[in-house]
Short mmCIF file of C-alpha atoms and ligand atoms in Angstrom, two decimals:
data_model
loop_
_atom_site.label_atom_id
_atom_site.label_comp_id
_atom_site.label_asym_id
_atom_site.label_seq_id
_atom_site.Cartn_x
_atom_site.Cartn_y
_atom_site.Cartn_z
CA MET A 147 0.07 -0.15 0.20
CA HIS A 148 1.04 3.37 -0.60
CA VAL A 149 0.02 6.93 0.31
CA SER A 150 0.49 10.18 -1.99
CA THR A 151 1.49 13.34 -0.66
CA SER A 152 -2.37 14.40 -1.65
CA GLY A 153 -3.27 11.50 1.14
CA THR A 154 -4.59 9.30 -1.22
CA ILE A 155 -4.00 6.07 -0.35
CA LYS A 156 -2.84 3.36 -3.59
CA LEU A 157 -3.18 -0.02 -3.48
CA LYS A 158 -0.08 -0.90 -5.31
CA VAL A 159 2.16 -4.30 -5.26
CA PRO A 160 5.55 -3.65 -3.68
CA GLU A 161 8.52 -3.26 -5.64
CA GLY A 162 10.06 -6.62 -7.00
CA SER A 163 7.28 -8.77 -5.55
CA ASN A 164 5.59 -11.25 -7.51
CA ALA A 165 2.37 -11.34 -4.94
CA ILE A 166 -0.88 -9.93 -7.08
CA LEU A 167 -3.03 -7.24 -4.88
CA VAL A 168 -6.78 -8.14 -5.67
CA LYS A 169 -10.40 -6.30 -4.28
CA ASN A 170 -12.31 -9.32 -3.03
CA LEU A 171 -15.78 -9.52 -4.66
CA TYR A 172 -16.91 -12.87 -3.59
CA LEU A 173 -16.07 -15.37 -0.41
CA SER A 174 -17.27 -18.78 0.01
CA CYS A 175 -17.81 -20.02 3.43
CA ASP A 176 -16.98 -23.71 3.47
CA PRO A 177 -17.30 -26.67 6.37
CA TYR A 178 -13.37 -27.41 6.18
CA MET A 179 -12.60 -23.73 7.72
CA ARG A 180 -14.43 -25.08 11.29
CA PRO A 181 -11.26 -27.71 11.49
CA ARG A 182 -9.22 -25.06 10.30
CA MET A 183 -10.04 -23.23 13.80
CA ASP A 184 -8.58 -25.76 16.24
CA GLN A 185 -5.10 -26.00 17.32
CA PRO A 186 -3.34 -28.79 15.83
CA THR A 187 -2.33 -31.18 18.54
CA PRO A 188 0.17 -34.03 18.78
CA GLY A 189 -0.85 -36.79 16.41
CA SER A 190 -3.78 -35.17 15.07
CA GLN A 191 -3.76 -35.38 11.24
CA SER A 192 -4.42 -32.40 9.38
CA TYR A 193 -4.58 -31.53 5.58
CA VAL A 194 -4.27 -27.89 5.54
CA ASP A 195 -2.72 -25.00 7.92
CA SER A 196 -4.66 -24.07 11.25
CA PHE A 197 -6.30 -20.49 11.18
CA LYS A 198 -3.95 -17.76 12.98
CA PRO A 199 -5.11 -15.55 15.45
CA GLY A 200 -5.10 -12.09 15.10
CA SER A 201 -4.94 -12.98 11.38
CA PRO A 202 -7.87 -12.52 8.79
CA ILE A 203 -9.55 -15.59 7.53
CA VAL A 204 -7.99 -17.54 3.99
CA GLY A 205 -10.41 -19.08 2.03
CA TYR A 206 -11.97 -19.38 -1.11
CA GLY A 207 -12.80 -16.24 -2.71
CA VAL A 208 -13.77 -14.33 -6.21
CA ALA A 209 -11.44 -11.25 -6.95
CA LYS A 210 -10.04 -8.87 -9.40
CA VAL A 211 -6.50 -8.05 -9.68
CA LEU A 212 -5.71 -4.58 -9.25
CA ASP A 213 -1.70 -5.28 -9.20
CA SER A 214 0.47 -7.50 -10.37
CA GLY A 215 4.05 -8.44 -9.99
CA HIS A 216 2.99 -12.08 -11.19
CA PRO A 217 4.12 -12.30 -15.03
CA ASP A 218 1.08 -14.49 -15.13
CA PHE A 219 -1.84 -11.73 -13.64
CA LYS A 220 -2.58 -8.53 -15.20
CA LYS A 221 -4.56 -5.72 -14.13
CA GLY A 222 -8.37 -6.79 -14.12
CA ASP A 223 -7.78 -10.12 -14.37
CA LEU A 224 -10.65 -11.85 -12.62
CA ILE A 225 -9.49 -14.87 -10.55
CA TRP A 226 -10.78 -18.00 -7.94
CA GLY A 227 -9.43 -19.67 -5.45
CA MET A 228 -7.61 -18.91 -1.98
CA THR A 229 -7.68 -14.79 -0.96
CA GLY A 230 -8.56 -13.15 2.58
CA TRP A 231 -12.15 -12.68 4.31
CA GLU A 232 -10.84 -8.58 4.03
CA GLU A 233 -11.95 -5.92 1.20
CA TYR A 234 -7.89 -6.24 -0.46
CA SER A 235 -5.46 -8.70 -0.39
CA LEU A 236 -1.88 -9.07 -1.21
CA ILE A 237 -1.45 -12.90 -2.62
CA THR A 238 2.19 -14.15 -2.50
CA LYS A 239 1.10 -18.13 -2.94
CA THR A 240 -0.57 -17.63 -6.45
CA GLN A 241 0.14 -21.46 -7.58
CA GLY A 242 -3.52 -22.84 -6.52
CA LEU A 243 -5.22 -19.29 -8.09
CA PHE A 244 -7.24 -20.00 -11.48
CA LYS A 245 -7.81 -17.54 -14.07
CA ILE A 246 -11.61 -16.52 -14.76
CA HIS A 247 -12.53 -16.72 -18.28
CA HIS A 248 -16.42 -17.52 -18.66
CA THR A 249 -17.82 -14.26 -17.28
CA ASP A 250 -21.43 -14.75 -19.07
CA VAL A 251 -22.23 -16.52 -15.82
CA PRO A 252 -23.15 -14.91 -12.41
CA LEU A 253 -19.45 -14.21 -11.07
CA SER A 254 -20.26 -16.31 -7.51
CA TYR A 255 -20.63 -19.56 -9.24
CA TYR A 256 -17.15 -19.65 -8.90
CA THR A 257 -17.03 -20.14 -5.28
CA GLY A 258 -19.91 -22.55 -5.37
CA LEU A 259 -20.75 -24.51 -9.14
CA LEU A 260 -17.89 -23.60 -11.16
CA GLY A 261 -15.39 -23.24 -7.87
CA MET A 262 -14.24 -25.64 -5.43
CA ALA A 263 -17.92 -27.20 -4.94
CA GLY A 264 -18.43 -27.81 -8.29
CA THR A 265 -15.22 -29.90 -8.83
CA THR A 266 -16.07 -31.27 -5.29
CA ALA A 267 -18.92 -32.77 -6.63
CA TYR A 268 -17.79 -33.78 -10.00
CA ILE A 269 -14.35 -35.82 -8.96
CA GLY A 270 -16.42 -37.80 -6.11
CA PHE A 271 -18.96 -38.37 -8.07
CA TYR A 272 -17.46 -39.41 -11.45
CA GLU A 273 -14.18 -40.35 -10.60
CA ILE A 274 -14.69 -42.10 -7.06
CA CYS A 275 -18.23 -43.48 -7.60
CA SER A 276 -17.63 -44.70 -10.92
CA PRO A 277 -21.61 -45.00 -11.76
CA LYS A 278 -23.66 -47.24 -14.04
CA LYS A 279 -26.45 -46.36 -15.28
CA GLY A 280 -29.84 -47.36 -13.20
CA GLU A 281 -28.06 -47.14 -9.81
CA HIS A 282 -29.35 -46.25 -6.85
CA VAL A 283 -27.80 -43.22 -5.86
CA PHE A 284 -27.37 -41.61 -1.94
CA ILE A 285 -26.68 -38.24 -0.79
CA SER A 286 -26.49 -36.45 2.49
CA ALA A 287 -26.51 -32.60 2.76
CA ALA A 288 -28.07 -33.32 -0.22
CA SER A 289 -29.46 -29.60 -1.00
CA GLY A 290 -25.61 -28.08 -0.08
CA ALA A 291 -22.91 -26.16 -2.05
CA VAL A 292 -21.63 -29.70 -3.17
CA GLY A 293 -25.11 -32.20 -2.61
CA GLN A 294 -27.52 -30.06 -5.04
CA LEU A 295 -24.85 -30.59 -7.75
CA VAL A 296 -24.01 -34.27 -7.51
CA GLY A 297 -27.93 -35.17 -7.67
CA GLN A 298 -27.90 -33.37 -10.49
CA PHE A 299 -24.78 -35.05 -11.94
CA ALA A 300 -26.80 -37.96 -10.72
CA LYS A 301 -29.74 -38.27 -12.57
CA LEU A 302 -27.74 -36.72 -15.82
CA SER A 303 -26.30 -39.98 -15.64
CA GLY A 304 -29.62 -41.94 -15.55
CA CYS A 305 -29.46 -42.79 -11.60
CA HIS A 306 -32.44 -43.08 -9.45
CA VAL A 307 -31.94 -40.23 -6.74
CA VAL A 308 -32.56 -40.07 -3.15
CA GLY A 309 -31.68 -36.73 -0.94
CA SER A 310 -31.81 -35.78 2.38
CA ALA A 311 -31.83 -32.25 4.23
CA GLY A 312 -32.29 -30.79 7.50
CA SER A 313 -35.83 -29.15 6.85
CA LYS A 314 -39.05 -29.42 4.60
CA GLU A 315 -37.62 -26.47 2.46
CA LYS A 316 -35.02 -28.49 1.35
CA VAL A 317 -36.48 -31.24 0.89
CA ASN A 318 -39.26 -29.59 -1.50
CA LEU A 319 -36.40 -28.12 -3.18
CA LEU A 320 -34.75 -31.36 -3.92
CA LYS A 321 -37.51 -32.88 -5.42
CA ASN A 322 -38.94 -29.82 -7.50
CA LYS A 323 -35.89 -28.29 -8.57
CA PHE A 324 -32.57 -30.85 -8.53
CA GLY A 325 -34.93 -33.47 -9.85
CA PHE A 326 -33.96 -35.61 -6.91
CA ASP A 327 -36.79 -38.99 -7.09
CA ASP A 328 -37.22 -38.35 -4.02
CA ALA A 329 -35.73 -37.46 -0.64
CA PHE A 330 -36.38 -37.01 3.82
CA ASN A 331 -36.06 -34.86 6.34
CA TYR A 332 -33.39 -36.20 8.30
CA LYS A 333 -34.09 -34.39 11.44
CA GLU A 334 -38.16 -36.11 11.70
CA GLU A 335 -36.65 -39.35 11.11
CA PRO A 336 -36.26 -41.37 14.22
CA ASP A 337 -34.84 -44.44 12.63
CA LEU A 338 -32.78 -43.51 9.82
CA ALA A 339 -31.86 -46.78 8.96
CA ALA A 340 -35.56 -47.34 8.24
CA ALA A 341 -35.74 -44.38 6.09
CA LEU A 342 -33.31 -45.74 3.93
CA LYS A 343 -35.36 -48.62 3.39
CA ARG A 344 -38.25 -47.07 2.44
CA CYS A 345 -36.41 -45.07 -0.33
CA PHE A 346 -34.48 -47.79 -1.47
CA PRO A 347 -36.16 -51.06 -0.72
CA GLU A 348 -33.52 -52.93 -3.03
CA GLY A 349 -30.51 -51.27 -1.23
CA ILE A 350 -27.95 -48.30 -2.26
CA ASP A 351 -25.27 -48.90 -5.44
CA ILE A 352 -23.70 -45.48 -4.42
CA TYR A 353 -23.65 -43.28 -1.15
CA PHE A 354 -22.04 -39.65 -1.52
CA ASP A 355 -21.72 -39.45 2.17
CA ASN A 356 -21.65 -35.56 3.48
CA VAL A 357 -22.13 -35.82 7.12
CA GLY A 358 -20.37 -38.98 8.47
CA GLY A 359 -21.54 -40.27 11.65
CA LYS A 360 -25.34 -41.73 12.50
CA MET A 361 -25.63 -41.00 8.51
CA LEU A 362 -23.03 -42.96 7.45
CA ASP A 363 -23.87 -46.33 9.88
CA ALA A 364 -27.38 -46.33 8.65
CA VAL A 365 -26.24 -46.24 4.79
CA LEU A 366 -24.31 -48.92 5.89
CA LEU A 367 -26.68 -51.73 6.49
CA ASN A 368 -28.23 -50.52 3.49
CA MET A 369 -25.87 -50.72 0.83
CA ARG A 370 -25.95 -53.57 -1.95
CA ALA A 371 -23.09 -55.47 -2.29
CA HIS A 372 -20.05 -53.95 -4.41
CA GLY A 373 -21.45 -50.50 -3.39
CA ARG A 374 -19.60 -47.64 -3.27
CA ILE A 375 -18.64 -44.96 -0.82
CA ALA A 376 -17.08 -41.90 -1.66
CA GLU A 377 -16.26 -40.17 1.66
CA CYS A 378 -16.41 -36.59 0.74
CA GLY A 379 -16.59 -35.03 4.67
CA MET A 380 -18.09 -35.05 7.71
CA ILE A 381 -19.54 -31.98 8.97
CA SER A 382 -21.68 -33.56 12.02
CA GLN A 383 -18.09 -34.65 13.43
CA TYR A 384 -16.76 -31.18 12.94
CA ASN A 385 -18.00 -29.28 16.14
CA LEU A 386 -17.87 -32.90 18.12
CA GLU A 387 -14.81 -33.18 20.17
CA GLN A 388 -14.12 -37.10 19.87
CA PRO A 389 -15.83 -37.75 17.09
CA GLU A 390 -18.97 -40.44 17.02
CA GLY A 391 -17.57 -44.06 16.43
CA VAL A 392 -18.60 -46.39 13.60
CA HIS A 393 -20.36 -49.54 14.56
CA ASN A 394 -21.68 -51.51 11.56
CA LEU A 395 -18.20 -51.61 9.81
CA MET A 396 -18.67 -55.36 9.08
CA SER A 397 -21.13 -54.35 6.54
CA VAL A 398 -18.26 -53.48 4.35
CA VAL A 399 -16.48 -57.08 4.16
CA TRP A 400 -19.68 -59.01 4.11
CA LYS A 401 -20.99 -56.26 1.08
CA GLN A 402 -17.56 -55.78 -0.56
CA ILE A 403 -18.26 -52.26 -0.10
CA ARG A 404 -15.15 -50.05 -1.47
CA ILE A 405 -15.16 -46.21 0.52
CA GLU A 406 -12.64 -43.85 -0.38
CA GLY A 407 -12.16 -40.24 0.94
CA PHE A 408 -10.92 -38.01 -1.65
CA LEU A 409 -9.21 -34.18 -1.34
CA VAL A 410 -10.59 -32.05 -4.16
CA PHE A 411 -6.98 -29.89 -4.34
CA GLU A 412 -5.46 -33.79 -5.67
CA TYR A 413 -7.34 -33.31 -8.40
CA TYR A 414 -7.16 -29.76 -9.88
CA HIS A 415 -5.62 -31.12 -12.55
CA LEU A 416 -9.05 -32.27 -14.30
CA TYR A 417 -10.49 -28.46 -13.61
CA PRO A 418 -10.66 -28.13 -17.38
CA LYS A 419 -12.37 -31.15 -17.81
CA PHE A 420 -15.01 -30.07 -15.59
CA LEU A 421 -15.75 -26.83 -17.08
CA GLU A 422 -15.73 -28.14 -20.29
CA PHE A 423 -18.71 -30.63 -18.48
CA VAL A 424 -20.24 -28.53 -16.71
CA LEU A 425 -21.03 -24.93 -18.80
CA PRO A 426 -22.74 -26.48 -21.85
CA HIS A 427 -25.12 -27.97 -19.37
CA ILE A 428 -25.35 -24.80 -17.18
CA LYS A 429 -26.00 -22.85 -20.97
CA GLU A 430 -28.76 -25.83 -21.69
CA GLY A 431 -30.39 -25.10 -18.66
CA LYS A 432 -29.86 -28.91 -17.41
CA ILE A 433 -27.81 -27.62 -14.14
CA THR A 434 -29.51 -25.14 -11.79
CA TYR A 435 -27.46 -23.96 -8.59
CA VAL A 436 -29.30 -22.84 -5.71
CA GLU A 437 -27.11 -19.98 -3.72
CA ASP A 438 -27.86 -18.07 -0.33
CA ILE A 439 -26.12 -15.04 -0.46
CA ALA A 440 -24.97 -12.54 2.45
CA GLU A 441 -24.18 -9.40 2.52
CA GLY A 442 -21.36 -7.41 3.55
CA LEU A 443 -18.12 -8.76 5.06
CA GLU A 444 -19.56 -7.88 8.60
CA SER A 445 -22.50 -10.85 7.66
CA ALA A 446 -19.49 -13.37 6.81
CA PRO A 447 -19.16 -14.74 10.61
CA ALA A 448 -22.49 -15.78 10.71
CA ALA A 449 -23.02 -17.21 7.72
CA LEU A 450 -19.95 -19.62 8.51
CA ILE A 451 -21.38 -20.70 11.91
CA GLY A 452 -25.21 -21.01 10.04
CA LEU A 453 -23.58 -23.53 7.53
CA PHE A 454 -23.41 -26.07 11.15
CA THR A 455 -26.78 -25.65 12.03
CA GLY A 456 -28.52 -25.99 8.10
CA ARG A 457 -28.92 -22.17 7.99
CA ASN A 458 -27.75 -21.92 4.30
CA VAL A 459 -30.39 -23.23 1.80
CA GLY A 460 -27.63 -23.93 -0.89
CA LYS A 461 -24.05 -22.59 -1.44
CA GLN A 462 -23.69 -19.78 1.20
CA VAL A 463 -22.07 -16.87 -0.50
CA VAL A 464 -20.68 -13.75 0.92
CA VAL A 465 -20.92 -10.33 -1.50
CA VAL A 466 -17.79 -8.08 0.07
CA ALA A 467 -18.37 -5.82 -3.34
CA ARG A 468 -20.00 -6.37 -7.15
CA GLU A 469 -17.58 -5.44 -9.23
P1 LIG B 224 -23.26 -27.89 2.55
O1 LIG B 224 -23.66 -26.11 1.21
O2 LIG B 224 -23.89 -28.67 2.35
O3 LIG B 224 -23.62 -26.66 4.48
C1 LIG B 224 -23.82 -27.50 5.12
C2 LIG B 224 -24.73 -28.08 5.22
O4 LIG B 224 -24.48 -28.97 6.11
C3 LIG B 224 -25.74 -27.31 5.97
O5 LIG B 224 -26.20 -26.26 5.44
C4 LIG B 224 -26.64 -28.45 6.95
O6 LIG B 224 -27.49 -29.29 5.66
C5 LIG B 224 -25.97 -29.80 6.92
N1 LIG B 224 -25.30 -30.38 8.47
C6 LIG B 224 -24.80 -28.99 9.22
N2 LIG B 224 -24.85 -30.21 10.24
C7 LIG B 224 -24.91 -31.08 9.97
C8 LIG B 224 -25.18 -32.26 10.94
N3 LIG B 224 -24.84 -32.06 12.58
N4 LIG B 224 -25.53 -33.87 10.52
C9 LIG B 224 -26.00 -33.44 9.61
N5 LIG B 224 -26.27 -32.30 8.38
C10 LIG B 224 -25.14 -31.38 8.67
O7 LIG B 224 -21.46 -27.69 2.80
P2 LIG B 224 -21.05 -27.80 1.45
O8 LIG B 224 -21.89 -28.62 0.00
O9 LIG B 224 -19.99 -26.88 1.05
O10 LIG B 224 -20.10 -29.13 1.88
C11 LIG B 224 -20.57 -30.65 2.02
C12 LIG B 224 -20.12 -31.55 2.70
O11 LIG B 224 -18.55 -31.44 1.78
C13 LIG B 224 -19.21 -31.07 4.21
O12 LIG B 224 -18.70 -32.52 4.68
C14 LIG B 224 -17.90 -30.81 3.56
O13 LIG B 224 -16.65 -31.20 4.69
C15 LIG B 224 -17.63 -31.87 2.64
N6 LIG B 224 -16.55 -30.86 1.07
C16 LIG B 224 -15.57 -32.40 0.95
C17 LIG B 224 -14.39 -31.73 -0.13
C18 LIG B 224 -13.15 -32.50 -0.18
O14 LIG B 224 -12.23 -32.39 -0.87
N7 LIG B 224 -13.50 -34.26 0.01
C19 LIG B 224 -14.50 -30.42 -0.55
C20 LIG B 224 -15.64 -29.53 -0.60
C21 LIG B 224 -16.53 -30.13 0.70
P3 LIG B 224 -29.17 -30.04 6.41
O15 LIG B 224 -29.85 -28.48 6.42
O16 LIG B 224 -29.48 -30.50 5.36
O17 LIG B 224 -28.44 -30.43 7.39
#
């Protein structure tokens, strides 16, 4: 930052640096940010660093380049990737940033549908689950940033798709907007295994797990032989001091189930392939996306916390500035 003699502040990248200086437009609220608030303990395993108290939160966002010391970025470029929860950020780690070339869609989509969440849904469903036409697919947290897309991809692949979500409004969205064949409110089901049996009398071929815990246990009892489970996330566990145990793991043996965890950033080399797949579907109206927009940086903390009570309906975005 440079203050001129007239007192106006000029935002500039420091001389000789290859950082970029950006204006943050849209910020993404993501469940993995909660574990980043825990301090690492000996033996704990984390794939991302903990947040540093006193420093702005770091997370995915969409931003506009104001100044650049890096040859790959220039003033005016739009990017998505890791930035700060602040109005302006100086980004020194530019390796993980993606330049935005398609601007005939809402820019906020690059926090979700066309960003990390969309890539997660694509990789998790197509690369990890190896779906086949006619298979029976179950998705938890199905109306969220990732889940709503997994369901739509599964329908495009000719699967029978059921989702669970935490309110009547979300269940309606699943059935009437995203085209799920069926859906249920898990908060109103005293017996999750029985609810799944009702929806899948012949069993589940593919489970896309966003929540872990009791739902995963109930799913294991309802899987078909040779079923696949994509372990995308376990949001029901992120606020617990001690994760709940899973009791029905023997089913994995009896039913020869394959369970595979994945981390989306290990697959970012496939992002261009994902864009090539998804953009035509968006333009043809075959994929739709629901966002929950919170206005202003000051609304960000409540928006993030809301992910853990299900306050968000669709992808939780925070608008810092629109241009
Ligand atoms: P969502 O937009 O789905 O928001 C979170 C939702 O989770 C809430 O709206 C709520 O929906 C549900 N939820 C919250 N607490 C609980 C609970 N205790 N039990 C059951 N459901 C709960 O988030 P995302 O789509 O962004 O993320 C979904 C999952 O995917 C998360 O587990 C996340 O960590 C994971 N993820 C993994 C990635 C990877 O690389 N492996 C990358 C991105 C995300 P409801 O009202 O339906 O309960």
